[in-house]
mmCIF file of C-alpha atoms and ligand atoms in Angstrom:
data_model
loop_
_atom_site.group_PDB
_atom_site.id
_atom_site.type_symbol
_atom_site.label_atom_id
_atom_site.label_comp_id
_atom_site.label_asym_id
_atom_site.label_seq_id
_atom_site.Cartn_x
_atom_site.Cartn_y
_atom_site.Cartn_z
ATOM 1 C CA MET A 1 0.005 -0.151 0.043
ATOM 2 C CA ASP A 2 1.155 3.539 -0.817
ATOM 3 C CA ASP A 3 3.097 4.546 2.484
ATOM 4 C CA ARG A 4 1.290 7.962 2.205
ATOM 5 C CA ARG A 5 -1.944 6.452 2.733
ATOM 6 C CA SER A 6 -3.167 5.407 6.048
ATOM 7 C CA ILE A 7 -6.434 4.079 7.470
ATOM 8 C CA ILE A 8 -7.669 4.343 11.273
ATOM 9 C CA VAL A 9 -10.859 2.746 12.502
ATOM 10 C CA GLY A 10 -12.675 3.968 15.370
ATOM 11 C CA ALA A 11 -14.887 1.553 17.449
ATOM 12 C CA ASN A 12 -18.050 3.741 16.542
ATOM 13 C CA ALA A 13 -18.761 7.169 14.902
ATOM 14 C CA ALA A 14 -18.022 8.965 18.085
ATOM 15 C CA ASP A 15 -14.552 7.613 18.258
ATOM 16 C CA ALA A 16 -13.749 8.141 14.662
ATOM 17 C CA ARG A 17 -14.669 11.707 15.011
ATOM 18 C CA ARG A 18 -12.541 11.957 18.052
ATOM 19 C CA LEU A 19 -9.518 10.530 16.093
ATOM 20 C CA ALA A 20 -10.247 12.911 13.212
ATOM 21 C CA GLY A 21 -10.514 15.859 15.467
ATOM 22 C CA GLN A 22 -7.389 15.290 17.152
ATOM 23 C CA ILE A 23 -5.386 14.831 13.800
ATOM 24 C CA ILE A 24 -7.027 18.101 12.520
ATOM 25 C CA ALA A 25 -5.814 19.943 15.563
ATOM 26 C CA THR A 26 -2.182 18.284 15.083
ATOM 27 C CA THR A 27 -2.209 19.195 11.534
ATOM 28 C CA ALA A 28 -3.129 22.827 12.297
ATOM 29 C CA CYS A 29 -0.384 23.370 14.637
ATOM 30 C CA GLU A 30 2.146 21.752 12.403
ATOM 31 C CA ALA A 31 1.064 23.883 9.553
ATOM 32 C CA VAL A 32 1.273 27.117 11.484
ATOM 33 C CA GLY A 33 4.720 26.177 12.669
ATOM 34 C CA ARG A 34 5.747 25.430 9.175
ATOM 35 C CA HIS A 35 4.383 28.466 7.207
ATOM 36 C CA GLY A 36 2.570 30.671 9.671
ATOM 37 C CA GLN A 37 -0.904 29.746 8.510
ATOM 38 C CA PHE A 38 -3.318 26.616 8.294
ATOM 39 C CA THR A 39 -5.269 26.485 5.201
ATOM 40 C CA LEU A 40 -8.324 24.085 5.599
ATOM 41 C CA ALA A 41 -10.978 23.140 3.289
ATOM 42 C CA LEU A 42 -14.230 21.759 4.936
ATOM 43 C CA ALA A 43 -16.655 19.080 3.607
ATOM 44 C CA GLY A 44 -20.395 19.307 3.732
ATOM 45 C CA GLY A 45 -23.109 16.799 4.237
ATOM 46 C CA THR A 46 -24.383 15.239 7.875
ATOM 47 C CA THR A 47 -21.249 13.354 8.909
ATOM 48 C CA PRO A 48 -18.839 16.035 9.497
ATOM 49 C CA ARG A 49 -21.362 18.303 11.497
ATOM 50 C CA PRO A 50 -20.750 16.497 14.869
ATOM 51 C CA LEU A 51 -17.097 16.637 14.066
ATOM 52 C CA TYR A 52 -17.098 20.559 13.644
ATOM 53 C CA GLU A 53 -19.051 20.642 16.978
ATOM 54 C CA PHE A 54 -16.342 18.658 18.610
ATOM 55 C CA LEU A 55 -13.604 21.148 17.158
ATOM 56 C CA ALA A 56 -15.664 24.037 18.493
ATOM 57 C CA ALA A 57 -15.460 22.860 22.055
ATOM 58 C CA PRO A 58 -12.554 22.708 24.469
ATOM 59 C CA PRO A 59 -9.853 21.108 24.395
ATOM 60 C CA LEU A 60 -9.546 21.104 20.534
ATOM 61 C CA SER A 61 -11.095 24.623 20.131
ATOM 62 C CA GLU A 62 -8.250 25.880 22.439
ATOM 63 C CA ALA A 63 -5.429 23.736 20.656
ATOM 64 C CA ILE A 64 -6.385 25.026 17.154
ATOM 65 C CA PRO A 65 -4.621 28.278 15.988
ATOM 66 C CA TRP A 66 -7.772 29.865 14.560
ATOM 67 C CA GLN A 67 -6.383 33.347 14.186
ATOM 68 C CA ASP A 68 -4.019 32.014 11.576
ATOM 69 C CA THR A 69 -6.563 29.710 9.961
ATOM 70 C CA GLN A 70 -7.979 30.107 6.500
ATOM 71 C CA VAL A 71 -11.331 28.360 5.761
ATOM 72 C CA PHE A 72 -12.557 27.251 2.392
ATOM 73 C CA PHE A 73 -15.414 24.888 1.420
ATOM 74 C CA GLY A 74 -14.712 21.694 -0.850
ATOM 75 C CA ASP A 75 -18.115 22.237 -2.311
ATOM 76 C CA GLU A 76 -21.456 24.012 -1.905
ATOM 77 C CA ARG A 77 -25.074 23.372 -2.904
ATOM 78 C CA ASP A 78 -26.960 25.694 -5.328
ATOM 79 C CA VAL A 79 -28.644 27.619 -2.427
ATOM 80 C CA PRO A 80 -28.228 30.923 -0.486
ATOM 81 C CA ALA A 81 -25.685 31.031 2.257
ATOM 82 C CA ASP A 82 -28.601 30.937 4.888
ATOM 83 C CA HIS A 83 -30.503 28.033 3.705
ATOM 84 C CA ALA A 84 -30.698 24.893 5.708
ATOM 85 C CA ASP A 85 -29.119 22.776 2.920
ATOM 86 C CA SER A 86 -25.866 25.151 2.770
ATOM 87 C CA ASN A 87 -22.747 23.728 3.616
ATOM 88 C CA PHE A 88 -21.466 27.001 4.748
ATOM 89 C CA ARG A 89 -24.512 27.475 7.024
ATOM 90 C CA MET A 90 -23.934 24.072 8.684
ATOM 91 C CA ALA A 91 -20.172 24.767 9.177
ATOM 92 C CA GLN A 92 -21.103 28.207 10.449
ATOM 93 C CA ASP A 93 -23.459 26.889 13.110
ATOM 94 C CA ALA A 94 -21.438 23.852 14.012
ATOM 95 C CA LEU A 95 -18.119 25.602 14.194
ATOM 96 C CA LEU A 96 -17.121 28.797 12.816
ATOM 97 C CA GLY A 97 -19.574 30.989 14.767
ATOM 98 C CA SER A 98 -18.057 29.469 18.074
ATOM 99 C CA VAL A 99 -14.269 30.033 17.396
ATOM 100 C CA PRO A 100 -12.258 33.080 17.137
ATOM 101 C CA ILE A 101 -11.590 32.802 13.369
ATOM 102 C CA ARG A 102 -11.271 36.257 11.503
ATOM 103 C CA LEU A 103 -14.482 36.804 9.539
ATOM 104 C CA GLU A 104 -12.097 37.789 6.360
ATOM 105 C CA ASN A 105 -10.452 34.391 6.693
ATOM 106 C CA VAL A 106 -13.746 32.323 6.081
ATOM 107 C CA HIS A 107 -14.411 31.999 2.291
ATOM 108 C CA PRO A 108 -17.924 30.595 1.367
ATOM 109 C CA MET A 109 -18.546 29.535 -2.059
ATOM 110 C CA MET A 110 -21.373 31.404 -3.934
ATOM 111 C CA GLY A 111 -23.172 28.066 -4.726
ATOM 112 C CA ASP A 112 -26.344 29.938 -5.755
ATOM 113 C CA ALA A 113 -24.582 32.432 -8.309
ATOM 114 C CA ASP A 114 -26.273 33.153 -11.506
ATOM 115 C CA ASP A 115 -23.139 32.474 -13.418
ATOM 116 C CA LEU A 116 -21.889 29.358 -11.604
ATOM 117 C CA THR A 117 -18.878 29.162 -13.917
ATOM 118 C CA LEU A 118 -17.636 32.764 -13.279
ATOM 119 C CA ALA A 119 -18.243 32.238 -9.750
ATOM 120 C CA ALA A 120 -16.041 28.941 -9.677
ATOM 121 C CA ARG A 121 -13.219 30.712 -11.543
ATOM 122 C CA ARG A 122 -13.331 33.597 -9.119
ATOM 123 C CA TYR A 123 -13.341 31.200 -6.066
ATOM 124 C CA ALA A 124 -10.277 29.498 -7.718
ATOM 125 C CA GLU A 125 -8.589 32.995 -7.806
ATOM 126 C CA GLN A 126 -9.148 33.477 -4.235
ATOM 127 C CA ILE A 127 -7.657 30.041 -3.549
ATOM 128 C CA ILE A 128 -4.651 30.825 -5.552
ATOM 129 C CA ARG A 129 -4.367 34.440 -3.941
ATOM 130 C CA ILE A 130 -4.204 32.915 -0.378
ATOM 131 C CA LEU A 131 -2.582 29.512 -0.537
ATOM 132 C CA PRO A 132 1.062 28.812 -1.172
ATOM 133 C CA GLN A 133 1.923 26.554 -4.186
ATOM 134 C CA GLY A 134 2.609 23.129 -3.945
ATOM 135 C CA PRO A 135 5.367 20.874 -5.436
ATOM 136 C CA ASP A 136 3.210 20.576 -8.553
ATOM 137 C CA GLY A 137 2.771 24.338 -9.049
ATOM 138 C CA ARG A 138 -0.950 24.105 -7.861
ATOM 139 C CA PRO A 139 -2.160 25.760 -4.641
ATOM 140 C CA SER A 140 -1.809 23.248 -1.936
ATOM 141 C CA PHE A 141 -4.167 22.984 1.257
ATOM 142 C CA ASP A 142 -2.529 22.068 4.357
ATOM 143 C CA LEU A 143 -5.892 19.824 4.923
ATOM 144 C CA ILE A 144 -8.938 18.993 2.876
ATOM 145 C CA ILE A 145 -11.626 17.247 4.770
ATOM 146 C CA LEU A 146 -13.697 15.005 2.631
ATOM 147 C CA GLY A 147 -16.868 12.999 3.056
ATOM 148 C CA MET A 148 -18.056 10.261 0.816
ATOM 149 C CA GLY A 149 -21.708 9.167 -0.126
ATOM 150 C CA GLY A 150 -22.853 5.639 -0.639
ATOM 151 C CA ASP A 151 -22.344 5.913 -4.473
ATOM 152 C CA GLY A 152 -18.518 6.785 -3.700
ATOM 153 C CA HIS A 153 -19.049 10.534 -4.678
ATOM 154 C CA THR A 154 -16.867 13.048 -2.696
ATOM 155 C CA ALA A 155 -17.292 16.853 -2.478
ATOM 156 C CA SER A 156 -19.830 17.225 -5.511
ATOM 157 C CA LEU A 157 -17.779 14.765 -7.728
ATOM 158 C CA PHE A 158 -20.510 12.275 -8.631
ATOM 159 C CA PRO A 159 -20.173 9.125 -10.616
ATOM 160 C CA GLY A 160 -20.621 10.399 -14.257
ATOM 161 C CA SER A 161 -20.090 14.117 -13.578
ATOM 162 C CA THR A 162 -18.214 15.849 -16.213
ATOM 163 C CA ALA A 163 -16.352 17.592 -13.427
ATOM 164 C CA LEU A 164 -14.586 14.195 -12.520
ATOM 165 C CA ASP A 165 -12.496 14.697 -15.804
ATOM 166 C CA GLU A 166 -11.423 18.385 -15.203
ATOM 167 C CA LYS A 167 -7.704 18.521 -15.667
ATOM 168 C CA ALA A 168 -7.046 22.141 -15.399
ATOM 169 C CA GLU A 169 -9.515 24.069 -13.426
ATOM 170 C CA LEU A 170 -9.190 24.075 -9.712
ATOM 171 C CA VAL A 171 -12.864 24.532 -9.025
ATOM 172 C CA ALA A 172 -15.732 23.832 -11.360
ATOM 173 C CA CYS A 173 -19.485 23.555 -11.731
ATOM 174 C CA ALA A 174 -20.770 20.003 -11.363
ATOM 175 C CA ASP A 175 -23.972 18.538 -12.945
ATOM 176 C CA VAL A 176 -25.279 16.278 -10.345
ATOM 177 C CA PRO A 177 -27.507 13.630 -12.463
ATOM 178 C CA VAL A 178 -28.962 11.947 -9.316
ATOM 179 C CA LEU A 179 -30.172 15.389 -7.947
ATOM 180 C CA SER A 180 -30.644 17.041 -11.346
ATOM 181 C CA ARG A 181 -28.879 20.095 -9.566
ATOM 182 C CA ARG A 182 -25.795 22.017 -10.382
ATOM 183 C CA ARG A 183 -23.144 22.465 -7.775
ATOM 184 C CA MET A 184 -19.887 24.153 -7.250
ATOM 185 C CA THR A 185 -16.907 21.763 -6.242
ATOM 186 C CA PHE A 186 -13.331 21.381 -6.071
ATOM 187 C CA THR A 187 -11.850 19.458 -8.836
ATOM 188 C CA LEU A 188 -9.320 16.326 -8.408
ATOM 189 C CA PRO A 189 -6.414 18.436 -9.614
ATOM 190 C CA LEU A 190 -7.140 20.772 -6.493
ATOM 191 C CA ILE A 191 -7.939 17.949 -4.079
ATOM 192 C CA ASN A 192 -4.819 16.012 -5.131
ATOM 193 C CA ALA A 193 -2.464 18.898 -4.701
ATOM 194 C CA ALA A 194 -3.330 19.051 -0.885
ATOM 195 C CA ALA A 195 -0.583 18.454 1.619
ATOM 196 C CA ASN A 196 -3.114 16.258 3.620
ATOM 197 C CA VAL A 197 -6.466 14.995 2.791
ATOM 198 C CA LEU A 198 -8.543 13.283 5.568
ATOM 199 C CA PHE A 199 -11.831 11.179 4.612
ATOM 200 C CA LEU A 200 -14.219 11.001 7.436
ATOM 201 C CA VAL A 201 -16.739 8.039 6.612
ATOM 202 C CA THR A 202 -19.097 6.470 9.054
ATOM 203 C CA GLY A 203 -22.054 3.979 8.834
ATOM 204 C CA LYS A 204 -22.813 0.529 7.373
ATOM 205 C CA ASP A 205 -24.554 2.493 4.199
ATOM 206 C CA LYS A 206 -20.857 3.451 3.085
ATOM 207 C CA ALA A 207 -19.279 -0.021 3.688
ATOM 208 C CA GLU A 208 -19.573 -1.231 -0.160
ATOM 209 C CA ALA A 209 -18.181 1.885 -1.530
ATOM 210 C CA ILE A 210 -15.367 2.351 0.968
ATOM 211 C CA ALA A 211 -14.474 -1.068 0.590
ATOM 212 C CA LYS A 212 -13.951 -0.589 -3.273
ATOM 213 C CA VAL A 213 -12.153 2.998 -2.501
ATOM 214 C CA LEU A 214 -9.670 1.058 -0.460
ATOM 215 C CA SER A 215 -9.190 -1.805 -3.001
ATOM 216 C CA SER A 216 -5.489 -2.844 -3.600
ATOM 217 C CA ASP A 217 -6.507 -2.700 -7.262
ATOM 218 C CA PRO A 218 -6.219 0.826 -8.505
ATOM 219 C CA ALA A 219 -8.460 0.187 -11.331
ATOM 220 C CA VAL A 220 -11.408 -0.985 -8.960
ATOM 221 C CA ALA A 221 -10.862 2.227 -6.514
ATOM 222 C CA ALA A 222 -10.732 4.373 -9.585
ATOM 223 C CA GLU A 223 -14.389 3.309 -10.588
ATOM 224 C CA LEU A 224 -15.546 5.649 -7.838
ATOM 225 C CA PRO A 225 -14.752 9.446 -7.491
ATOM 226 C CA ALA A 226 -13.609 8.887 -3.992
ATOM 227 C CA GLY A 227 -11.185 6.392 -5.133
ATOM 228 C CA ARG A 228 -9.672 8.857 -7.700
ATOM 229 C CA VAL A 229 -8.417 11.006 -4.689
ATOM 230 C CA ARG A 230 -4.728 10.326 -4.752
ATOM 231 C CA PRO A 231 -2.557 13.050 -3.495
ATOM 232 C CA THR A 232 0.321 13.777 -5.761
ATOM 233 C CA HIS A 233 2.786 14.756 -2.940
ATOM 234 C CA GLY A 234 0.526 14.786 0.171
ATOM 235 C CA LYS A 235 -0.746 12.301 2.608
ATOM 236 C CA LEU A 236 -4.235 10.387 2.274
ATOM 237 C CA LEU A 237 -5.922 9.252 5.521
ATOM 238 C CA PHE A 238 -9.140 7.467 5.922
ATOM 239 C CA VAL A 239 -10.940 7.629 9.445
ATOM 240 C CA LEU A 240 -13.659 5.263 9.399
ATOM 241 C CA ASP A 241 -15.947 3.748 12.048
ATOM 242 C CA GLU A 242 -16.128 -0.143 12.371
ATOM 243 C CA ASP A 243 -19.574 -0.173 10.482
ATOM 244 C CA ALA A 244 -18.083 1.721 7.431
ATOM 245 C CA ALA A 245 -14.929 -0.514 7.496
ATOM 246 C CA ARG A 246 -16.841 -3.806 7.836
ATOM 247 C CA GLN A 247 -16.174 -4.932 4.317
ATOM 248 C CA THR A 248 -12.339 -4.068 4.637
ATOM 249 C CA PRO A 249 -9.738 -6.098 6.342
ATOM 250 C CA TYR A 250 -9.341 -2.913 8.692
ATOM 251 C CA LYS A 251 -10.221 -3.133 12.252
ATOM 252 C CA PRO A 252 -10.269 -0.783 15.279
HETATM 253 C C1 LIG B 1 -22.054 17.419 0.344
HETATM 254 C C2 LIG B 1 -20.835 16.836 0.785
HETATM 255 C C3 LIG B 1 -20.884 15.520 0.173
HETATM 256 C C4 LIG B 1 -20.671 14.581 1.386
HETATM 257 C C5 LIG B 1 -21.220 13.221 0.953
HETATM 258 C C6 LIG B 1 -21.685 12.449 2.137
HETATM 259 O O1 LIG B 1 -22.186 18.744 -0.174
HETATM 260 O O2 LIG B 1 -23.032 16.748 0.547
HETATM 261 O O3 LIG B 1 -19.695 17.705 0.307
HETATM 262 O O4 LIG B 1 -19.525 15.020 -0.582
HETATM 263 O O5 LIG B 1 -19.717 14.561 1.780
HETATM 264 O O6 LIG B 1 -22.549 13.437 0.257
HETATM 265 O O7 LIG B 1 -22.573 13.328 2.877
HETATM 266 P P1 LIG B 1 -22.985 12.541 4.260
HETATM 267 O O8 LIG B 1 -22.062 12.906 5.317
HETATM 268 O O9 LIG B 1 -24.286 13.303 4.546
HETATM 269 O O10 LIG B 1 -23.304 11.040 4.191
#
């Protein structure tokens, strides 16, 4: 197995979140120590909400250097920032409104922009302006947190989406066939340029997809969008609970 990929299994979802939270705090402190800031991209959906609440409370809320942290979002739905389905609103309610992060360092995606293509390009320009370049010349996040759907999608890179094949743009519009909606999303080139990518995946409904993603056969893994996350220089970490890991050889 690639020595830059590791898998940690918690006994349950709460244990997995605790492990992920501790790794996030350590990564944050290491990044600020190394280059003076912590550049973080948050995932949406339901799985990360309790993780964000865990990060928003002591001891982790006091361990993370929020004043030196820049927060972006890996994808956003086509809704206003105050909508119940907004990934930004979820993160704001669960975490960002409770920690001393500078307002100007929180960068929501304009998921409901009339011209989503232009909004995606502008978001990529913000990322390029704020993040240092990585070894492959692309902006490199210190940490990108990702979730995964039962169909193996991650961010808003769904099976069959044209955004999956984007090779140049860092942020793109994704047609989401299953939802017949458009979304804004990080692309694989941006995700794979990160120094660290952390998947938090829990629950029985993710077991079949995560088993394929973690397959030792790269062709099997690459059948799913999450299986195409392979950082070119960075580390890839899967934090699972026992239910999600049940079809893999990995145990708590
Ligand atoms: C989103 C997320 C998405 C999410 C998966 C898993 O906008 O919904 O970015 O990629 O991580 O859909 O979602 P759950 O955590 O709700 O299962």
